[in-house]
Coordinates of C-alpha atoms (C1' of nucleotides) in Angstrom, one line a residue:
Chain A
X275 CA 87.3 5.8 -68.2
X276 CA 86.1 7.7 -64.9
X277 CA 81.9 7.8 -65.2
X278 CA 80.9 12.0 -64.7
X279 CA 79.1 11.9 -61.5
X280 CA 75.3 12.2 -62.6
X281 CA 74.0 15.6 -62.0
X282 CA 70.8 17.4 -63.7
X283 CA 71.1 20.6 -66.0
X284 CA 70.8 23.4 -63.9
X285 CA 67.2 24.8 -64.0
X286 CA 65.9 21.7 -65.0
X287 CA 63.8 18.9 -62.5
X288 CA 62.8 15.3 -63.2
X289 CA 59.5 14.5 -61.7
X290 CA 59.5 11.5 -59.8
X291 CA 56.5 9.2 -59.3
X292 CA 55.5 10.4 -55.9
X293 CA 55.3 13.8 -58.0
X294 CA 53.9 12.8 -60.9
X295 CA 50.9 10.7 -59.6
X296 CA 49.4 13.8 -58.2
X297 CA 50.1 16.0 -60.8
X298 CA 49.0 13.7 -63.3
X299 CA 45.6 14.0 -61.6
X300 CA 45.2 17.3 -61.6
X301 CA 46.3 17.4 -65.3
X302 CA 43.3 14.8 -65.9
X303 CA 41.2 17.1 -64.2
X304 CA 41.9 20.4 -66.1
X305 CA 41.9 18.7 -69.1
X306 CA 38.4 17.4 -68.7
X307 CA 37.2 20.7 -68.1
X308 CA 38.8 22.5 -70.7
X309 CA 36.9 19.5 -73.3
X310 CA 33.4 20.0 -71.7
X311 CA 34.5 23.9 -72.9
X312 CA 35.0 22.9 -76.2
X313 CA 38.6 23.4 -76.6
X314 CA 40.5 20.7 -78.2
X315 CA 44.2 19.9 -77.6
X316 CA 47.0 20.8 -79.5
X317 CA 50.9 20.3 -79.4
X318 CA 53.7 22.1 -81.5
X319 CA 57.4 20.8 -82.0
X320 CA 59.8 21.6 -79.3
X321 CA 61.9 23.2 -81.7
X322 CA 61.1 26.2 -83.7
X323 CA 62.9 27.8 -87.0
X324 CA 64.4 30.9 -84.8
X325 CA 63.4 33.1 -87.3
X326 CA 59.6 32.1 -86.2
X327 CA 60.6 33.5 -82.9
X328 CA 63.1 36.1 -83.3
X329 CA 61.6 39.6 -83.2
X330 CA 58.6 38.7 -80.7
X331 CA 59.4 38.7 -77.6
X332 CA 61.5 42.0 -77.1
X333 CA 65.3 42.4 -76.7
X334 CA 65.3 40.8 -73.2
X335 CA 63.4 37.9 -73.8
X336 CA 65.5 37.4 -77.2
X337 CA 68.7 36.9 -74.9
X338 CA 67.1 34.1 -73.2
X339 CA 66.1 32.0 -76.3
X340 CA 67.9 28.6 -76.6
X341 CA 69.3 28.5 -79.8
X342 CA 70.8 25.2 -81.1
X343 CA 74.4 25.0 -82.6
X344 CA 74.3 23.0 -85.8
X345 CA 77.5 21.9 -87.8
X346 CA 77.7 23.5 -90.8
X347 CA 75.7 26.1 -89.3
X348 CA 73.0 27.5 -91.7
X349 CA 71.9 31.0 -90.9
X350 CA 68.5 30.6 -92.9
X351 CA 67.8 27.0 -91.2
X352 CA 68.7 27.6 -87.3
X353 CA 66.2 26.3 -84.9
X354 CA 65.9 27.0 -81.0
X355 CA 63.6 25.9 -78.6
X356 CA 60.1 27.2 -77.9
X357 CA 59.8 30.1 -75.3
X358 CA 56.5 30.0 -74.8
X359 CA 53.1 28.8 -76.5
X360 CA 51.6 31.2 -77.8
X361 CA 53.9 32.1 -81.0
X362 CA 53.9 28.2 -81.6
X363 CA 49.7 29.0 -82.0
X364 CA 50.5 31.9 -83.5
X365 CA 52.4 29.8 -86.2
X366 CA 50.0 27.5 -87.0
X367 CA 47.3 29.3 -87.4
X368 CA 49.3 31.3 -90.0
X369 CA 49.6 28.4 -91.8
X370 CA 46.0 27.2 -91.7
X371 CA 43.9 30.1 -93.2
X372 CA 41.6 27.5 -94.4
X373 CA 40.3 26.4 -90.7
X374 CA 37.1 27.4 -89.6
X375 CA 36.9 30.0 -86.7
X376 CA 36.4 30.3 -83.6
X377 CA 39.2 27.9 -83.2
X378 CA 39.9 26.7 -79.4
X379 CA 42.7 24.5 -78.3
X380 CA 44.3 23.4 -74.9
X381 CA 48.1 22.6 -74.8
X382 CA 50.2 21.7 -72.1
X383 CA 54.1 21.2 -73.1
X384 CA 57.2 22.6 -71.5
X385 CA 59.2 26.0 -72.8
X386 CA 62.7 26.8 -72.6
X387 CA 64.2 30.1 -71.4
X388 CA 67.7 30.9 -70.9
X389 CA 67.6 32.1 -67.8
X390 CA 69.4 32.4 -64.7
X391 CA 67.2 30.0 -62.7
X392 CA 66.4 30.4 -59.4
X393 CA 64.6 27.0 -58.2
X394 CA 63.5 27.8 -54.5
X395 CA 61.8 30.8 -56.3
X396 CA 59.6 28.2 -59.0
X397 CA 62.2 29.9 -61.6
X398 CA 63.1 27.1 -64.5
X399 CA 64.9 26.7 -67.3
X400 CA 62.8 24.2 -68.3
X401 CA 59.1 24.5 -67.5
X402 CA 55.4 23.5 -68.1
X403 CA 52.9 25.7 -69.5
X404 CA 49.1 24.8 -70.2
X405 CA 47.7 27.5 -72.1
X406 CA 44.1 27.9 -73.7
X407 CA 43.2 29.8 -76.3
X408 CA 40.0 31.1 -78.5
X409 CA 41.2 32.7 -81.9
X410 CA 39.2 34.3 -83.7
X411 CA 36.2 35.2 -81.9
X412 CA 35.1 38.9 -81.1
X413 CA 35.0 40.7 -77.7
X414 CA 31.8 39.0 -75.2
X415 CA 31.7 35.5 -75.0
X416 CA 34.7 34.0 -75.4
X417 CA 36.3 36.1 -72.9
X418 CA 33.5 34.8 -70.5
X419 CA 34.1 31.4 -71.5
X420 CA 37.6 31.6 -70.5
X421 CA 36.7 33.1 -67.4
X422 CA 34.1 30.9 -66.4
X423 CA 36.6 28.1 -67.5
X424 CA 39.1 29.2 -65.6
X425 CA 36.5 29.3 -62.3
X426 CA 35.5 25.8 -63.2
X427 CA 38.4 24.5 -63.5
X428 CA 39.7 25.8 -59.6
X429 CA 36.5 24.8 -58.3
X430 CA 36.7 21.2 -59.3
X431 CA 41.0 21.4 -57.9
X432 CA 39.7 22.5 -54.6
X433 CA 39.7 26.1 -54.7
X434 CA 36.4 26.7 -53.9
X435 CA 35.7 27.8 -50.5
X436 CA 37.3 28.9 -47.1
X437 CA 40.9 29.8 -47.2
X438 CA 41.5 28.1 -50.6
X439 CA 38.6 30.3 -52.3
X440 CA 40.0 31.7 -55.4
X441 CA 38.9 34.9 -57.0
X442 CA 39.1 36.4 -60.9
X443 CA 40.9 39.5 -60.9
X444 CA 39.5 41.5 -63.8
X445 CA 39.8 44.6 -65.8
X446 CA 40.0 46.1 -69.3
X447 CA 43.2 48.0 -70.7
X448 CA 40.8 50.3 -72.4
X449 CA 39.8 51.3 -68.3
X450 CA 44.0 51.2 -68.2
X451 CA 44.1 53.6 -71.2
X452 CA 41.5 56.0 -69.2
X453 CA 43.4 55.6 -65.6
X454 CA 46.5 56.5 -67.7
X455 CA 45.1 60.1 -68.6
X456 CA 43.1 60.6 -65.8
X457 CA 46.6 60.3 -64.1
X458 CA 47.7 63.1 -66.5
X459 CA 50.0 60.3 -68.4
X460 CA 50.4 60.2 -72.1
X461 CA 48.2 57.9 -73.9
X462 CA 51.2 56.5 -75.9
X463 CA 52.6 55.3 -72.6
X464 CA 50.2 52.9 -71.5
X465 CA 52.5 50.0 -71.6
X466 CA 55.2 51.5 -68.9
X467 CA 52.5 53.1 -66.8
X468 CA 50.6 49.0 -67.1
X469 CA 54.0 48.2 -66.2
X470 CA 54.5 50.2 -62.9
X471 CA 50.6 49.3 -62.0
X472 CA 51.5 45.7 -62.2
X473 CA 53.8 45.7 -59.1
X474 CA 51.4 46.5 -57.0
X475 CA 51.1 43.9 -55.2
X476 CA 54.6 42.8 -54.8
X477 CA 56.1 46.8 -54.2
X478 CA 52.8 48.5 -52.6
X479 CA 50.9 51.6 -53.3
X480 CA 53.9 53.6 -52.4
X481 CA 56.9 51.1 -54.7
X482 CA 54.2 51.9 -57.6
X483 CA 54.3 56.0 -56.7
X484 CA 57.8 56.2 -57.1
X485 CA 57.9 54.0 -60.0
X486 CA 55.2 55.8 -61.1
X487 CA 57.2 59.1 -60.8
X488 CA 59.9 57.9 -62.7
X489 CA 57.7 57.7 -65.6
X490 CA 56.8 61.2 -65.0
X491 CA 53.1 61.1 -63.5
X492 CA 52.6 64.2 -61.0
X493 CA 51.8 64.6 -57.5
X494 CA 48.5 65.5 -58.8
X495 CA 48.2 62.6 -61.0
X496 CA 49.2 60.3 -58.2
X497 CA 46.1 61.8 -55.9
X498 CA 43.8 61.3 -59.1
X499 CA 44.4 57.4 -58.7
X500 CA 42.6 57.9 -55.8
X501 CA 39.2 57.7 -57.8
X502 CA 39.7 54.7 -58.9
X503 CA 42.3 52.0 -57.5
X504 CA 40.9 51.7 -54.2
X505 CA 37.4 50.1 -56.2
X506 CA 39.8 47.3 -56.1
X507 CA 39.7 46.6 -53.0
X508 CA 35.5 47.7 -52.1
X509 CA 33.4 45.0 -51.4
X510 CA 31.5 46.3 -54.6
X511 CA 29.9 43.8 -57.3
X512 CA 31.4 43.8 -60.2
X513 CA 28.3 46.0 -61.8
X514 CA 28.6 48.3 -58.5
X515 CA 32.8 48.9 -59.7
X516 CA 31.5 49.4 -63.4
X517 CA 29.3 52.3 -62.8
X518 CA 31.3 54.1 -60.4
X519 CA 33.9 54.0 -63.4
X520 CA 31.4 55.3 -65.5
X521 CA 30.9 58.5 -63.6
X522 CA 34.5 58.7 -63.1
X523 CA 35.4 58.7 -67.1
X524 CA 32.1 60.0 -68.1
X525 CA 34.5 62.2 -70.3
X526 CA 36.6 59.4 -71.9
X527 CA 35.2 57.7 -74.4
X528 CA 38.2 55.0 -74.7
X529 CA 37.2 53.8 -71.4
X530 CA 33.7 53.7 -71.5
X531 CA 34.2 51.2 -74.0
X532 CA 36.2 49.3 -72.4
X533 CA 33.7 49.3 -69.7
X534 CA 30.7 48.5 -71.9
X535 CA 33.1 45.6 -73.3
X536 CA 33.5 44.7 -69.4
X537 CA 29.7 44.8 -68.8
X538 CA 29.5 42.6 -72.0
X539 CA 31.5 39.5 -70.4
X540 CA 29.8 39.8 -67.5
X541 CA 26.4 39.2 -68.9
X542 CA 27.5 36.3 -70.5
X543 CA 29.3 34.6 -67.6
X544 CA 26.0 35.0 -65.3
X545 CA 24.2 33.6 -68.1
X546 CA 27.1 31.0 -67.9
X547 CA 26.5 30.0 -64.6
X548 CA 29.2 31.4 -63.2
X549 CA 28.3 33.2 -59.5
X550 CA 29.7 36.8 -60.1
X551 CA 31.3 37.0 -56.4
X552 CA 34.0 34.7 -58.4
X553 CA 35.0 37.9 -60.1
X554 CA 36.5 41.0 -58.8
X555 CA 36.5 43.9 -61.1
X556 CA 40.0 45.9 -60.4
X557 CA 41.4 48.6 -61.8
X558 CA 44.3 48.2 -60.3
X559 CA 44.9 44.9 -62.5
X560 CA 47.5 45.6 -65.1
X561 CA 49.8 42.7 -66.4
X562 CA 53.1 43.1 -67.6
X563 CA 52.8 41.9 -71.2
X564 CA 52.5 45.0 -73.4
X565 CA 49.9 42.9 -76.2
X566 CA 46.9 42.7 -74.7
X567 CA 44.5 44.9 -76.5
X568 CA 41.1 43.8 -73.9
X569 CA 39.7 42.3 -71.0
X570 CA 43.0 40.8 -68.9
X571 CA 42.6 38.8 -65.4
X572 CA 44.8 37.0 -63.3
X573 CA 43.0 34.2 -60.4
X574 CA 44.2 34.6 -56.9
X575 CA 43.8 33.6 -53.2
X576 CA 42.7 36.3 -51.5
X577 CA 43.7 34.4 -48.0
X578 CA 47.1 33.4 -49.9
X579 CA 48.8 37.1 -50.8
X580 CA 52.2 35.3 -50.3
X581 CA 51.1 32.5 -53.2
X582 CA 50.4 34.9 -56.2
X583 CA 48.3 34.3 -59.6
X584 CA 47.4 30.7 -60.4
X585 CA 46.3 31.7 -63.8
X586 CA 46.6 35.0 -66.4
X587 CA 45.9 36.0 -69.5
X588 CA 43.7 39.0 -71.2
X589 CA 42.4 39.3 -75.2
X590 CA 45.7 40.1 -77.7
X591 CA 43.4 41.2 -80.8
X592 CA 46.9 42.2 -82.7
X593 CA 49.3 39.5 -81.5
X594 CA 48.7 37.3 -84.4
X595 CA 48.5 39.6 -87.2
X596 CA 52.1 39.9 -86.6
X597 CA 52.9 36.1 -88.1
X598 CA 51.1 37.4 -91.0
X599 CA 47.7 36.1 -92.5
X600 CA 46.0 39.4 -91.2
X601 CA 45.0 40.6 -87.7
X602 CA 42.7 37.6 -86.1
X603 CA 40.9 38.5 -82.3
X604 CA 42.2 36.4 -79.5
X605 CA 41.7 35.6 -75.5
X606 CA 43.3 33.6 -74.1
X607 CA 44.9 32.3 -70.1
X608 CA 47.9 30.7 -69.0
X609 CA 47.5 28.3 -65.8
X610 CA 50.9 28.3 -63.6
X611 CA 51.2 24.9 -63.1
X612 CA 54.0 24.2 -60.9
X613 CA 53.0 27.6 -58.8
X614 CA 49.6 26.0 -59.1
X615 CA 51.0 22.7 -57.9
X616 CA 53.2 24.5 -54.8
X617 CA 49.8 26.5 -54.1
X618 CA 47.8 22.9 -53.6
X619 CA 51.4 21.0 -51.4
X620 CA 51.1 24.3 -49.2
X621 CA 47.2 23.8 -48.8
X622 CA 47.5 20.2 -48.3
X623 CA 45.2 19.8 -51.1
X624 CA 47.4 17.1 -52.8
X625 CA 48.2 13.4 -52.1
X626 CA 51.9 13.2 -51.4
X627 CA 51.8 10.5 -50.0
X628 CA 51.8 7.4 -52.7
X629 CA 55.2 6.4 -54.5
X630 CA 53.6 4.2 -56.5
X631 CA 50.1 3.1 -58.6
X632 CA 50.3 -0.1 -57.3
X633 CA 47.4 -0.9 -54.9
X634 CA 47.7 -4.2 -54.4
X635 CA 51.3 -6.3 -53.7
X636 CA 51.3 -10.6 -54.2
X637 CA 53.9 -12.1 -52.7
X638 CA 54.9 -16.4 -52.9
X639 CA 55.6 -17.7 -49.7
X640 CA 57.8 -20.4 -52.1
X641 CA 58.6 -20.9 -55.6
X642 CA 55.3 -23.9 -55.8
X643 CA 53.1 -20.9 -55.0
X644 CA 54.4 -18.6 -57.8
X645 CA 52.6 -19.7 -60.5
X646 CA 49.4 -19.1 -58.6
X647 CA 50.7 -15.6 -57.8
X648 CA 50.5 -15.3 -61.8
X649 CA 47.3 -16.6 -61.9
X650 CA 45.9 -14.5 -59.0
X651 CA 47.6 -11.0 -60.2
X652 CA 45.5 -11.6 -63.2
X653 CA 42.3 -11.5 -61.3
X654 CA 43.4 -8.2 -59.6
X655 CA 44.2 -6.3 -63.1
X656 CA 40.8 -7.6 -64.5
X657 CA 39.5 -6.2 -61.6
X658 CA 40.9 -2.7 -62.4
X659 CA 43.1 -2.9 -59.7
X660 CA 46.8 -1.8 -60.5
X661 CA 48.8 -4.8 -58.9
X662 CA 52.2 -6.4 -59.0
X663 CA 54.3 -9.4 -58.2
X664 CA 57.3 -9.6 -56.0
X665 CA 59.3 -11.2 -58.5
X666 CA 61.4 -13.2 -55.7
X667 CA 60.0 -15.8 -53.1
X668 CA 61.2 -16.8 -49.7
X669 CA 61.5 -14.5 -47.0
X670 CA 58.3 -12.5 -46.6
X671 CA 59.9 -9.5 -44.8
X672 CA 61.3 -8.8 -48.3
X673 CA 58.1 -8.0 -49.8
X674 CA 56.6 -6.3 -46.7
X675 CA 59.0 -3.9 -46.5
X676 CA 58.8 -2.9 -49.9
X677 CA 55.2 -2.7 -50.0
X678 CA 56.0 -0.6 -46.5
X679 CA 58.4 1.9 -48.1
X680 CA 56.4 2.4 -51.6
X681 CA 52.9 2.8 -49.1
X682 CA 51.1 0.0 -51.2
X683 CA 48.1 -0.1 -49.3
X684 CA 48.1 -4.0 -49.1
X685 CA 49.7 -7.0 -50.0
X686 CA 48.4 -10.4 -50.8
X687 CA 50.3 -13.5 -49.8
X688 CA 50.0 -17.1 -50.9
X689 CA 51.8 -20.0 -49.8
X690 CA 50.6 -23.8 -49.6
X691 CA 47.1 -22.9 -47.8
X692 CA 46.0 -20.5 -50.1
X693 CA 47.4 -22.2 -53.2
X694 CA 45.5 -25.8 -52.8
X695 CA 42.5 -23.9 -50.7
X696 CA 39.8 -26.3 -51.3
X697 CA 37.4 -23.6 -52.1
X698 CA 39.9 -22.4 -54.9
X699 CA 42.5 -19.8 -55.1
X700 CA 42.5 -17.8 -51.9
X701 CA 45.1 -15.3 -51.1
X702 CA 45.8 -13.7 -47.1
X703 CA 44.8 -10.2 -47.7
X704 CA 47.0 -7.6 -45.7
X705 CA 45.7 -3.9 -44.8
X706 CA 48.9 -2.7 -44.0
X707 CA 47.6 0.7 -42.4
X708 CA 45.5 -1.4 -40.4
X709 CA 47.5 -4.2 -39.7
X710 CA 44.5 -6.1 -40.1
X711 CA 44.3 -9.9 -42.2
X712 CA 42.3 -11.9 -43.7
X713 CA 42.3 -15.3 -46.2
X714 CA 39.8 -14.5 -48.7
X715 CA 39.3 -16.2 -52.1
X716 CA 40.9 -13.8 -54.6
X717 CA 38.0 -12.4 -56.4
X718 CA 36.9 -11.5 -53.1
X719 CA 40.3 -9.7 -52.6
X720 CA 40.3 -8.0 -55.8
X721 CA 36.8 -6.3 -55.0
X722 CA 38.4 -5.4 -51.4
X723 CA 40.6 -3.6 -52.6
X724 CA 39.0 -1.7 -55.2
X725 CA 37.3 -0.1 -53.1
Chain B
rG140 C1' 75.1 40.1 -66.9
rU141 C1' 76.7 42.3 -61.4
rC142 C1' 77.5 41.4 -55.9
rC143 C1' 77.9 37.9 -51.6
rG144 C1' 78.2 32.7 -49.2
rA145 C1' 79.2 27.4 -49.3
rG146 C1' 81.5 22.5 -51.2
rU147 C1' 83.3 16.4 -45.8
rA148 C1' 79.3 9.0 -46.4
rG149 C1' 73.2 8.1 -50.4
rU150 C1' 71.0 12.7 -47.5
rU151 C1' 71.5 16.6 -43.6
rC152 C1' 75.6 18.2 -41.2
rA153 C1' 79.8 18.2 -36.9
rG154 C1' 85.1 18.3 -37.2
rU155 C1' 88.8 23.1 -31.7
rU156 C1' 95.7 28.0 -33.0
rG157 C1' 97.0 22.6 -38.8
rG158 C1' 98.7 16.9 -35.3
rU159 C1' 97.3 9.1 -34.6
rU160 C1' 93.1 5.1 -38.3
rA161 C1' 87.8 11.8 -40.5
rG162 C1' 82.6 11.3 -36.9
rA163 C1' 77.0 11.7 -35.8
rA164 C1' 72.0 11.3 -37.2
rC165 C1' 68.8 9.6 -40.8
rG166 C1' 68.9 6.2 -45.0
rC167 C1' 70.8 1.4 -46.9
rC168 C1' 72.3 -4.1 -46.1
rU169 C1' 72.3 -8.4 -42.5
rG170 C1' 70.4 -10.8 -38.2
rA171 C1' 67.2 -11.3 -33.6
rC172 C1' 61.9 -12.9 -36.2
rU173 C1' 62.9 -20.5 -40.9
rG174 C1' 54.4 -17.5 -43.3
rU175 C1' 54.4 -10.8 -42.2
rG176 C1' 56.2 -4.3 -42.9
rG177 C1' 56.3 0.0 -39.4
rC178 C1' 58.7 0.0 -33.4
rU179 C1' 63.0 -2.0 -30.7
rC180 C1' 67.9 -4.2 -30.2
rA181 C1' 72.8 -6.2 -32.3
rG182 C1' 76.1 -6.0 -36.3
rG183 C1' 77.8 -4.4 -41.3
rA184 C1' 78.8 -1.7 -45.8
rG185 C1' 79.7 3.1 -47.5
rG186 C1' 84.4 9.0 -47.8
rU187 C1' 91.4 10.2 -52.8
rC188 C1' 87.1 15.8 -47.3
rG189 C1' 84.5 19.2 -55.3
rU190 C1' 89.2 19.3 -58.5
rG191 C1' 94.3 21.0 -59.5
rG192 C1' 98.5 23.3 -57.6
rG193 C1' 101.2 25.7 -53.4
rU194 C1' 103.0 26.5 -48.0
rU195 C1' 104.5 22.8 -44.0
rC196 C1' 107.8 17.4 -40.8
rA197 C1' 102.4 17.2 -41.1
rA198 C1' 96.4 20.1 -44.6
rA199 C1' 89.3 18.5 -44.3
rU200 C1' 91.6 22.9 -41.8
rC201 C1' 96.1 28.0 -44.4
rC202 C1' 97.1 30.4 -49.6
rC203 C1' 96.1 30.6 -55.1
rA204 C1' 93.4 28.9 -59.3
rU205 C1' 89.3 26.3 -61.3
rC206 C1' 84.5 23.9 -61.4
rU207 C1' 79.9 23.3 -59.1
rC208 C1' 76.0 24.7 -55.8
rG209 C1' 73.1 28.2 -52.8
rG210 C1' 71.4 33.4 -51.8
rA211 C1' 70.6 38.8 -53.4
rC212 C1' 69.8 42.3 -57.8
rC213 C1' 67.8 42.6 -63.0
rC214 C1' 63.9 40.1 -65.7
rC215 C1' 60.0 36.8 -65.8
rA216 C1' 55.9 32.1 -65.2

RNA sequence: GUCCGAGUAGUUCAGUUGGUUAGAACGCCUGACUGUGGCUCAGGAGGUCGUGGGUUCAAAUCCCAUCUCGGACCCCA
């Protein structure tokens, strides 16, 4: 029997220790903050009845559903795998009517899309989301909780100040509803003007024209934008942007709502503590998603165009009405981690260095000395410190040039000296950055290299 | 779903109008160095040239098919 030459499906990644050790940190990281938020985590089957999904995500995103084969199959009982995380919530709280709201969660699983991927671009078949979510909670201050959140969180990652400063992008599709008729665009068509507005930043002011045109908007229209998308861009507080909105849509009451809803979250995030020149307000802000009913943002790095959003997300105050169980308010961000990850790699922000946990190496000069390897690796895991034995004795070079390779920081040898030192266990401690060695006793070791 | 390009050692690749036994670098293993990694030097292992068929005295090279991979479009995170 030939054995099929080991390949990954297509679309899909393995992450390998030198990859997981940093993203596992930053995990840790976000995860704390979203806890001192209040949110707690939650995580939902991989699978899915498809009828649970069918139906919500339009005809294109239906096509890229995975949808499991069964024997026998059973129309009423097919399952596929989840698309994204949001129906999943959607689900459950459909199926809890008794839980007390507001009810906040975190979760951070993979989805599955059928899709054509296309790798070098971050485009998966299988992928990570980490998505947090209020339910349940009106317009004000959960919006400003998951904004101030979201600045928090990017703050404590690094991307805080200089080049790696990220900024909320913020605005209201209420204000989208008014830009739409100020444009002279039919109310009805908010969705494919958002759409258009969206590309912005990939096509340009003059990509979103033509697309704009295709939609129907006028030349007039187009020069009515004027008023309003270049606020976007002004060095303007966010309050500044809000009342020069006011006076432009002093006539639309739809948008002055939305503004009033915008001045709302503002309030609460200074009262947060979070410093307002975190947040630009821009009109030109759309996002693609047709659901969101509110506030929407997206976080970026201004000096990083090329890197795009690290997180998005906006209020969806009808989404979950749709599962039945009645309309419930929602807010709500997704954080792109693997573009979030790419973003940090490209900064330098992460450790890509390490291969392994293991901070410490003991290795026995001969088999007499292996026992008190045993004995001494003990000392170095009560210590905290992650630490290993190289489970063969003899040549030294062996061990050294694995610990080399793997960068463990040091390794700890002990042969007939260290063994019967008649001050007790000692091991000869190498920093193998420094090249530097010393015979220690091995509690001094262990607190060495703790450090 | 549509349109292009590429498949040769573990990896990145070279390989001339078809012509002895298919090469390099890096990586891997061994030794120089019987208590010590990186650097250096010497040696070694590793390939049915994606797969199947065809043309030819002769195919990695030319033709056909097929599979896989990469890029562009659409869509999205």
């Amino acid at each position: 029997m030939a054995s099929p030459k080991p390949r990954s499906f297509k679309g899909t990644r393995d992450f390998t220790p030198r990859e997981m050790i940093p993203r596992e940190r930053i995990i840790d990281t976000m995860k704390r903050v979203f806890r001192l938020y209040g949110f707690s985590p939650l995580e939902t089957p991989a699978l899915e009845m498809l009828s649970v999904l069918t139906g919500k995500y339009g005809d294109e995103g239906e096509k890229l559903l995975y949808k499991l084969d069964y024997k026998n199959d059973d129309f009423e009982n097919r399952v596929a795998l989840r698309y994204d995380l949001t129906v999943p919530l959607a689900r459950v709280i459909a199926s809890h009517p008794e839980w007390p709201v507001p009810f906040k969660r975190y979760q951070i699983q993979p989805v599955w899309r059928a899709d054509k991927p296309q790798t070098r671009q971050g485009r998966f078949r299988e992928f990570y989301q980490c998505d947090i979510d209020t339910i349940g909670a009106p317009e004000g201050l959960a919006d400003a909780e998951i904004l101030a959140l979201t600045v928090a969180m990017l703050d404590e990652l690094g991307f805080k100040d200089g080049d790696k400063r990220a900024v909320v992008q913020l605005n209201h599709r209420k204000v989208l509803e008014g830009i739409t008729v100020h444009a002279g665009h039919p109310r009805e068509d908010l969705a494919g003007f958002c759409r258009a507005l969206d590309k912005l930043d990939k096509i340009g002011r003059e990509g979103v024209n033509n697309e704009l045109k295709q939609i129907g908007v006028t030349d007039d229209g187009l020069r009515r934008l004027d008023d309003v998308l270049p606020l976007g861009e002004s060095d303007k507080s966010p309050h500044e942007v809000i009342d020069a909105l006011r006076g432009v849509f002093a006539d639309e009451p739809v948008a002055l709502e939305g503004l009033d809803g915008l001045a709302l979250i503002l309030t609460n995030l200074e009262q947060l503590g979070t410093p307002l020149d975190r947040i630009n307000l821009n009109p030109a802000l759309a996002r693609g998603l047709d659901y969101y009913t509110g506030a929407v943002f997206e976080s970026t790095l201004p000096d990083q165009p090329h890197i795009g959003s690290l997180t998005g997300g906006g209020r969806y105050d009808k989404l979950i009405g749709l599962y039945g169980g009645g309309d419930k308010p929602a807010v709500g961000t997704t954080i792109g981690l693997d573009r979030m990850f790419a973003a940090m790699e490209q900064l330098g922000m992460a450790d890509t260095e390490a291969q392994t946990v293991t901070r410490v190496l003991l290795a026995a000069w001969s088999e007499d000395q292996f026992e008190a390897c045993l004995r001494a690796v003990r000392v170095f895991r009560a210590a905290g410190v992650p630490a290993e034995v190289f489970p063969t004795t003899g040549k030294l070079k062996k061990p050294f040039s694995h610990a080399d390779k793997l960068n463990i920081p040091y390794v700890a040898v002990i042969g007939p000296d260290e063994a019967d030192h008649p001050d007790g266990l000692h091991v000869s401690l190498k920093d193998l950055r420094e090249g530097t060695q010393d015979t220690v006793p091995v509690e001094k070791a262990a607190e060495l290299v703790s450090r």
